[in-house]
PDB file of C-alpha atoms in Angstrom:
ATOM      1  CA  UNK A 565     135.559  29.113 118.137  1.00 43.00           C
ATOM      2  CA  UNK A 566     133.836  30.162 114.953  1.00 43.00           C
ATOM      3  CA  UNK A 567     137.046  31.401 113.483  1.00 44.00           C
ATOM      4  CA  UNK A 568     138.692  28.056 114.309  1.00 42.00           C
ATOM      5  CA  UNK A 569     136.013  25.911 112.703  1.00 46.00           C
ATOM      6  CA  UNK A 570     135.513  27.957 109.606  1.00 45.00           C
ATOM      7  CA  UNK A 571     138.835  26.978 108.014  1.00 46.00           C
ATOM      8  CA  UNK A 572     138.108  23.353 108.696  1.00 43.00           C
ATOM      9  CA  UNK A 573     134.660  23.702 107.212  1.00 44.00           C
ATOM     10  CA  UNK A 574     136.039  25.413 104.178  1.00 46.00           C
ATOM     11  CA  UNK A 575     138.657  22.657 103.750  1.00 45.00           C
ATOM     12  CA  UNK A 576     136.063  19.908 104.116  1.00 43.00           C
ATOM     13  CA  UNK A 577     133.779  21.595 101.628  1.00 46.00           C
ATOM     14  CA  UNK A 578     136.673  21.779  99.199  1.00 45.00           C
ATOM     15  CA  UNK A 579     137.675  18.137  99.595  1.00 43.00           C
ATOM     16  CA  UNK A 580     134.166  16.629  99.735  1.00 41.00           C
ATOM     17  CA  UNK A 581     133.131  17.396  96.112  1.00 47.00           C
ATOM     18  CA  UNK A 582     136.436  16.006  94.864  1.00 45.00           C
ATOM     19  CA  UNK A 583     135.911  12.803  96.798  1.00 45.00           C
ATOM     20  CA  UNK A 584     132.383  12.474  95.481  1.00 41.00           C
ATOM     21  CA  UNK A 585     133.454  13.102  91.912  1.00 46.00           C
ATOM     22  CA  UNK A 586     136.270  10.525  92.231  1.00 43.00           C
ATOM     23  CA  UNK A 587     133.869   7.914  93.588  1.00 45.00           C
ATOM     24  CA  UNK A 588     131.431   8.721  90.797  1.00 45.00           C
ATOM     25  CA  UNK A 589     134.125   8.219  88.149  1.00 47.00           C
ATOM     26  CA  UNK A 590     135.208   4.959  89.819  1.00 45.00           C
ATOM     27  CA  UNK A 591     131.642   3.685  89.771  1.00 44.00           C
ATOM     28  CA  UNK A 592     131.327   4.521  86.080  1.00 46.00           C
ATOM     29  CA  UNK A 593     134.676   2.965  85.165  1.00 44.00           C
ATOM     30  CA  UNK A 594     134.089  -0.229  87.158  1.00 46.00           C
ATOM     31  CA  UNK A 595     131.607  -2.650  85.532  1.00 46.00           C
ATOM     32  CA  UNK A 596     128.627  -3.456  87.627  1.00 45.00           C
ATOM     33  CA  UNK A 597     128.620  -6.903  89.206  1.00 46.00           C
ATOM     34  CA  UNK A 598     125.284  -8.657  89.284  1.00 47.00           C
ATOM     35  CA  UNK A 599     124.232 -10.246  92.527  1.00 52.00           C
ATOM     36  CA  UNK A 600     122.858 -13.219  90.562  1.00 54.00           C
ATOM     37  CA  UNK A 601     125.446 -15.985  90.226  1.00 55.00           C
ATOM     38  CA  UNK A 602     126.449 -16.963  86.673  1.00 56.00           C
ATOM     39  CA  UNK A 603     124.340 -19.652  85.120  1.00 53.00           C
ATOM     40  CA  UNK A 604     121.366 -18.987  87.401  1.00 53.00           C
ATOM     41  CA  UNK A 605     119.326 -17.359  84.662  1.00 56.00           C
ATOM     42  CA  UNK A 606     116.578 -19.626  83.374  1.00 55.00           C
ATOM     43  CA  UNK A 607     117.381 -21.250  80.068  1.00 58.00           C
ATOM     44  CA  UNK A 608     115.088 -20.271  77.267  1.00 61.00           C
ATOM     45  CA  UNK A 609     113.708 -22.961  75.047  1.00 61.00           C
ATOM     46  CA  UNK A 610     115.063 -22.858  71.520  1.00 57.00           C
ATOM     47  CA  UNK A 611     112.045 -22.286  69.261  1.00 56.00           C
ATOM     48  CA  UNK A 612     113.810 -24.098  66.416  1.00 53.00           C
ATOM     49  CA  UNK A 613     114.367 -27.221  68.470  1.00 57.00           C
ATOM     50  CA  UNK A 614     111.910 -29.976  67.655  1.00 61.00           C
ATOM     51  CA  UNK A 615     110.813 -32.965  69.645  1.00 65.00           C
ATOM     52  CA  UNK A 616     112.630 -35.185  67.172  1.00 60.00           C
ATOM     53  CA  UNK A 617     115.876 -33.369  68.041  1.00 65.00           C
ATOM     54  CA  UNK A 618     115.435 -34.262  71.708  1.00 67.00           C
ATOM     55  CA  UNK A 619     114.715 -37.866  70.834  1.00 69.00           C
ATOM     56  CA  UNK A 620     117.801 -37.982  68.595  1.00 72.00           C
ATOM     57  CA  UNK A 621     119.944 -36.602  71.426  1.00 76.00           C
ATOM     58  CA  UNK A 622     118.671 -39.220  73.872  1.00 81.00           C
ATOM     59  CA  UNK A 623     119.038 -42.166  71.507  1.00 84.00           C
ATOM     60  CA  UNK A 624     122.799 -42.815  72.142  1.00 86.00           C
ATOM     61  CA  UNK A 625     122.277 -42.786  75.916  1.00 88.00           C
ATOM     62  CA  UNK A 626     119.300 -45.111  75.581  1.00 90.00           C
ATOM     63  CA  UNK A 627     121.347 -47.438  73.373  1.00 89.00           C
ATOM     64  CA  UNK A 628     124.216 -47.487  75.891  1.00 92.00           C
ATOM     65  CA  UNK A 629     121.882 -48.292  78.786  1.00 94.00           C
ATOM     66  CA  UNK A 630     120.208 -51.034  76.749  1.00 94.00           C
ATOM     67  CA  UNK A 631     123.572 -52.587  75.883  1.00 95.00           C
ATOM     68  CA  UNK A 632     124.597 -52.600  79.564  1.00 96.00           C
ATOM     69  CA  UNK A 633     121.298 -54.202  80.580  1.00 96.00           C
ATOM     70  CA  UNK A 634     121.607 -56.814  77.821  1.00 96.00           C
ATOM     71  CA  UNK A 635     125.188 -57.625  78.856  1.00 96.00           C
ATOM     72  CA  UNK A 636     124.114 -58.026  82.484  1.00 97.00           C
ATOM     73  CA  UNK A 637     121.212 -60.317  81.580  1.00 97.00           C
ATOM     74  CA  UNK A 638     123.421 -62.427  79.303  1.00 97.00           C
ATOM     75  CA  UNK A 639     126.033 -62.751  82.042  1.00 97.00           C
ATOM     76  CA  UNK A 640     123.328 -63.900  84.473  1.00 97.00           C
ATOM     77  CA  UNK A 641     122.129 -66.374  81.849  1.00 96.00           C
ATOM     78  CA  UNK A 642     125.641 -67.800  81.513  1.00 96.00           C
ATOM     79  CA  UNK A 643     125.990 -68.165  85.279  1.00 97.00           C
ATOM     80  CA  UNK A 644     122.619 -69.892  85.495  1.00 97.00           C
ATOM     81  CA  UNK A 645     123.512 -72.333  82.719  1.00 96.00           C
ATOM     82  CA  UNK A 646     126.855 -73.123  84.333  1.00 97.00           C
ATOM     83  CA  UNK A 647     125.258 -73.752  87.740  1.00 97.00           C
ATOM     84  CA  UNK A 648     122.536 -75.946  86.207  1.00 96.00           C
ATOM     85  CA  UNK A 649     125.068 -77.982  84.193  1.00 95.00           C
ATOM     86  CA  UNK A 650     127.300 -78.494  87.227  1.00 95.00           C
ATOM     87  CA  UNK A 651     124.317 -79.627  89.316  1.00 95.00           C
ATOM     88  CA  UNK A 652     123.341 -82.117  86.596  1.00 93.00           C
ATOM     89  CA  UNK A 653     126.906 -83.424  86.374  1.00 93.00           C
ATOM     90  CA  UNK A 654     127.010 -83.866  90.146  1.00 93.00           C
ATOM     91  CA  UNK A 655     123.768 -85.854  90.151  1.00 92.00           C
ATOM     92  CA  UNK A 656     125.093 -87.983  87.301  1.00 90.00           C
ATOM     93  CA  UNK A 657     128.384 -88.624  89.101  1.00 89.00           C
ATOM     94  CA  UNK A 658     126.500 -89.819  92.195  1.00 90.00           C
ATOM     95  CA  UNK A 659     124.905 -92.655  90.180  1.00 90.00           C
ATOM     96  CA  UNK A 660     128.081 -93.724  88.347  1.00 90.00           C
ATOM     97  CA  UNK A 661     131.465 -95.144  89.237  1.00 88.00           C
ATOM     98  CA  UNK A 662     134.676 -95.668  87.314  1.00 90.00           C
ATOM     99  CA  UNK A 663     136.212 -99.023  86.487  1.00 91.00           C
ATOM    100  CA  UNK A 664     139.543 -99.919  84.902  1.00 92.00           C
ATOM    101  CA  UNK A 665     139.004-101.986  81.759  1.00 93.00           C
ATOM    102  CA  UNK A 666     141.052-103.515  78.950  1.00 93.00           C
ATOM    103  CA  UNK A 667     140.116-103.043  75.282  1.00 92.00           C
ATOM    104  CA  UNK A 668     139.508-106.528  73.877  1.00 91.00           C
ATOM    105  CA  UNK A 669     138.965-105.403  70.249  1.00 90.00           C
ATOM    106  CA  UNK A 670     139.867-102.604  67.911  1.00 91.00           C
ATOM    107  CA  UNK A 671     137.355 -99.725  67.994  1.00 90.00           C
ATOM    108  CA  UNK A 672     134.903 -99.279  65.145  1.00 89.00           C
ATOM    109  CA  UNK A 673     132.917 -96.141  64.237  1.00 87.00           C
ATOM    110  CA  UNK A 674     129.374 -96.003  65.591  1.00 82.00           C
ATOM    111  CA  UNK A 675     128.427 -92.423  64.685  1.00 80.00           C
ATOM    112  CA  UNK A 676     129.879 -88.991  64.262  1.00 84.00           C
ATOM    113  CA  UNK A 677     132.866 -88.784  66.591  1.00 81.00           C
ATOM    114  CA  UNK A 678     131.886 -91.996  68.410  1.00 85.00           C
ATOM    115  CA  UNK A 679     133.891 -95.221  68.417  1.00 89.00           C
ATOM    116  CA  UNK A 680     132.922 -98.431  70.195  1.00 90.00           C
ATOM    117  CA  UNK A 681     135.049-101.363  71.322  1.00 91.00           C
ATOM    118  CA  UNK A 682     134.550-104.423  73.472  1.00 91.00           C
ATOM    119  CA  UNK A 683     136.075-103.972  76.893  1.00 92.00           C
ATOM    120  CA  UNK A 684     136.336-106.403  79.775  1.00 92.00           C
ATOM    121  CA  UNK A 685     137.140-106.220  83.445  1.00 91.00           C
ATOM    122  CA  UNK A 686     136.743-108.301  86.559  1.00 89.00           C
ATOM    123  CA  UNK A 687     135.400-107.175  89.932  1.00 84.00           C
ATOM    124  CA  UNK A 688     133.719-108.728  92.952  1.00 82.00           C
ATOM    125  CA  UNK A 689     130.640-109.509  90.880  1.00 80.00           C
ATOM    126  CA  UNK A 690     132.673-111.483  88.328  1.00 86.00           C
ATOM    127  CA  UNK A 691     133.973-110.960  84.786  1.00 88.00           C
ATOM    128  CA  UNK A 692     132.363-108.411  82.479  1.00 88.00           C
ATOM    129  CA  UNK A 693     132.632-107.930  78.715  1.00 90.00           C
ATOM    130  CA  UNK A 694     130.596-105.119  77.176  1.00 89.00           C
ATOM    131  CA  UNK A 695     130.837-102.553  74.418  1.00 90.00           C
ATOM    132  CA  UNK A 696     131.762 -99.066  75.483  1.00 90.00           C
ATOM    133  CA  UNK A 697     132.660 -95.766  73.847  1.00 89.00           C
ATOM    134  CA  UNK A 698     136.438 -95.420  73.573  1.00 90.00           C
ATOM    135  CA  UNK A 699     138.814 -93.006  71.823  1.00 89.00           C
ATOM    136  CA  UNK A 700     139.291 -93.751  68.136  1.00 88.00           C
ATOM    137  CA  UNK A 701     143.035 -94.198  68.682  1.00 89.00           C
ATOM    138  CA  UNK A 702     142.530 -97.082  71.127  1.00 89.00           C
ATOM    139  CA  UNK A 703     144.268-100.356  70.335  1.00 91.00           C
ATOM    140  CA  UNK A 704     143.434-103.833  71.562  1.00 90.00           C
ATOM    141  CA  UNK A 705     145.071-104.444  74.925  1.00 91.00           C
ATOM    142  CA  UNK A 706     145.055-100.794  76.007  1.00 92.00           C
ATOM    143  CA  UNK A 707     143.975-100.023  79.553  1.00 93.00           C
ATOM    144  CA  UNK A 708     141.140 -97.518  79.862  1.00 91.00           C
ATOM    145  CA  UNK A 709     138.839 -96.027  82.464  1.00 91.00           C
ATOM    146  CA  UNK A 710     135.093 -96.333  81.811  1.00 91.00           C
ATOM    147  CA  UNK A 711     132.145 -94.931  83.723  1.00 91.00           C
ATOM    148  CA  UNK A 712     129.401 -97.479  84.468  1.00 90.00           C
ATOM    149  CA  UNK A 713     126.149 -97.368  86.410  1.00 88.00           C
ATOM    150  CA  UNK A 714     124.974 -99.639  89.207  1.00 86.00           C
ATOM    151  CA  UNK A 715     124.106-102.326  86.642  1.00 86.00           C
ATOM    152  CA  UNK A 716     127.645-102.194  85.164  1.00 86.00           C
ATOM    153  CA  UNK A 717     126.334-100.635  81.959  1.00 88.00           C
ATOM    154  CA  UNK A 718     128.844 -98.158  80.427  1.00 90.00           C
ATOM    155  CA  UNK A 719     127.659 -94.528  80.468  1.00 89.00           C
ATOM    156  CA  UNK A 720     129.052 -91.243  79.337  1.00 86.00           C
ATOM    157  CA  UNK A 721     131.404 -89.504  81.725  1.00 86.00           C
ATOM    158  CA  UNK A 722     129.984 -86.613  83.780  1.00 89.00           C
ATOM    159  CA  UNK A 723     130.464 -83.242  82.141  1.00 90.00           C
ATOM    160  CA  UNK A 724     133.752 -81.665  83.280  1.00 92.00           C
ATOM    161  CA  UNK A 725     133.753 -78.166  84.730  1.00 93.00           C
ATOM    162  CA  UNK A 726     135.721 -76.749  81.788  1.00 94.00           C
ATOM    163  CA  UNK A 727     133.104 -78.009  79.338  1.00 94.00           C
ATOM    164  CA  UNK A 728     130.294 -76.557  81.466  1.00 95.00           C
ATOM    165  CA  UNK A 729     132.049 -73.188  81.530  1.00 96.00           C
ATOM    166  CA  UNK A 730     132.657 -73.275  77.783  1.00 95.00           C
ATOM    167  CA  UNK A 731     129.018 -74.083  77.065  1.00 95.00           C
ATOM    168  CA  UNK A 732     127.784 -71.318  79.366  1.00 96.00           C
ATOM    169  CA  UNK A 733     130.133 -68.751  77.815  1.00 97.00           C
ATOM    170  CA  UNK A 734     129.099 -69.792  74.304  1.00 96.00           C
ATOM    171  CA  UNK A 735     125.392 -69.377  75.060  1.00 97.00           C
ATOM    172  CA  UNK A 736     125.944 -66.060  76.880  1.00 97.00           C
ATOM    173  CA  UNK A 737     128.070 -64.597  74.089  1.00 97.00           C
ATOM    174  CA  UNK A 738     125.615 -65.781  71.433  1.00 97.00           C
ATOM    175  CA  UNK A 739     122.698 -64.256  73.320  1.00 97.00           C
ATOM    176  CA  UNK A 740     124.551 -60.958  73.755  1.00 97.00           C
ATOM    177  CA  UNK A 741     125.514 -60.875  70.072  1.00 97.00           C
ATOM    178  CA  UNK A 742     121.880 -61.363  69.105  1.00 96.00           C
ATOM    179  CA  UNK A 743     120.693 -58.703  71.546  1.00 96.00           C
ATOM    180  CA  UNK A 744     123.353 -56.243  70.393  1.00 95.00           C
ATOM    181  CA  UNK A 745     122.370 -56.839  66.773  1.00 96.00           C
ATOM    182  CA  UNK A 746     118.713 -56.175  67.544  1.00 95.00           C
ATOM    183  CA  UNK A 747     119.567 -53.027  69.504  1.00 94.00           C
ATOM    184  CA  UNK A 748     121.809 -51.732  66.720  1.00 93.00           C
ATOM    185  CA  UNK A 749     119.107 -52.388  64.122  1.00 94.00           C
ATOM    186  CA  UNK A 750     116.543 -50.636  66.329  1.00 91.00           C
ATOM    187  CA  UNK A 751     118.855 -47.651  66.778  1.00 90.00           C
ATOM    188  CA  UNK A 752     119.556 -47.346  63.060  1.00 91.00           C
ATOM    189  CA  UNK A 753     115.889 -47.801  62.191  1.00 90.00           C
ATOM    190  CA  UNK A 754     114.817 -45.164  64.707  1.00 87.00           C
ATOM    191  CA  UNK A 755     117.379 -42.667  63.418  1.00 86.00           C
ATOM    192  CA  UNK A 756     116.232 -43.299  59.860  1.00 87.00           C
ATOM    193  CA  UNK A 757     112.582 -42.831  60.805  1.00 86.00           C
ATOM    194  CA  UNK A 758     113.393 -39.589  62.647  1.00 82.00           C
ATOM    195  CA  UNK A 759     115.341 -38.236  59.686  1.00 82.00           C
ATOM    196  CA  UNK A 760     112.512 -39.059  57.289  1.00 84.00           C
ATOM    197  CA  UNK A 761     110.018 -37.412  59.626  1.00 79.00           C
ATOM    198  CA  UNK A 762     112.149 -34.256  59.838  1.00 75.00           C
ATOM    199  CA  UNK A 763     112.465 -34.159  56.052  1.00 80.00           C
ATOM    200  CA  UNK A 764     108.704 -34.448  55.627  1.00 79.00           C
ATOM    201  CA  UNK A 765     108.176 -31.715  58.212  1.00 76.00           C
ATOM    202  CA  UNK A 766     110.608 -29.398  56.449  1.00 77.00           C
ATOM    203  CA  UNK A 767     108.901 -30.064  53.120  1.00 75.00           C
ATOM    204  CA  UNK A 768     105.466 -29.322  54.578  1.00 74.00           C
ATOM    205  CA  UNK A 769     106.665 -26.104  56.220  1.00 73.00           C
ATOM    206  CA  UNK A 770     108.531 -25.013  53.118  1.00 75.00           C
ATOM    207  CA  UNK A 771     105.384 -25.541  51.074  1.00 77.00           C
ATOM    208  CA  UNK A 772     103.686 -22.974  53.333  1.00 76.00           C
ATOM    209  CA  UNK A 773     106.584 -20.520  53.455  1.00 71.00           C
ATOM    210  CA  UNK A 774     107.743 -20.662  49.816  1.00 71.00           C
ATOM    211  CA  UNK A 775     104.867 -18.582  48.338  1.00 74.00           C
ATOM    212  CA  UNK A 776     105.442 -15.795  50.862  1.00 73.00           C
ATOM    213  CA  UNK A 777     109.186 -15.994  50.320  1.00 72.00           C
ATOM    214  CA  UNK A 778     108.855 -15.710  46.546  1.00 70.00           C
ATOM    215  CA  UNK A 779     106.360 -12.841  46.894  1.00 71.00           C
ATOM    216  CA  UNK A 780     108.764 -10.978  49.172  1.00 71.00           C
ATOM    217  CA  UNK A 781     111.654 -11.501  46.748  1.00 66.00           C
ATOM    218  CA  UNK A 782     109.617 -10.152  43.846  1.00 65.00           C
ATOM    219  CA  UNK A 783     108.584  -7.051  45.757  1.00 62.00           C
ATOM    220  CA  UNK A 784     111.996  -6.643  47.364  1.00 56.00           C
TER     221      UNK A 784
END
C-alpha cells in the first residue's frame, strides 16, 4: 500500500507547486477588482470652488424656473380676464335687444372712430327716431341693426368673444414681456455683481500673496 501511494504523493507534490505558482502569476497579472461600485466614493469638495461659483451655476436654472412660473401666472391672468369679460358681455346682452333701423341722415364724426347718425324704426310702442353710433361708411336709407336698452336708448353692442380673447391675450403677453424683462435684468445684474465680487476677492487675496510670491522669486 505504501509503495502504491508514494508515486501518487510524489506526483501530487510535483504538480502542486506548479499550480500554486501559476495561480500566483495569474493573480499578479490580473488587475484587482474593487468590491466598491464605481462612483460610490464620496466626492471631495474642491477647495478652489467658491460660494459665488455655486450661485453662478444655479442662476440659469433659477432663471428658467422663474420664466416658467411667470408664463403660468400670465396665462392664468389671461384666462381670468377672458372669463370676466365674457361674463360682463353676457350681463350686458341680457339687458339689451337688437332692432332693425333705417339711417335717416348721413353720419357725422362725434369723436375718434365714432360716427353718429339719426336712425328711425317702428315697433309695438310706436315710431322712434334717435341718434345712434353707425359705421362711417353708412349712407342715408341704409338698413342697420342697433342695440337698445329697455328704454329704447341705443347702446354699444356686447363685446364679441373674439374681442374678449384678443384683449386677454394682449394683456397676458404684455405682462409676460414685462416679467421676462425684469427677470433678464435681474439675472444680468446678479451675474455682474458676482463677477465684481470675485474680482475684488481675487485682488484682496493677491495683495496678501504677492509679497510672498515676489520674495520666493527673488530667493529662487
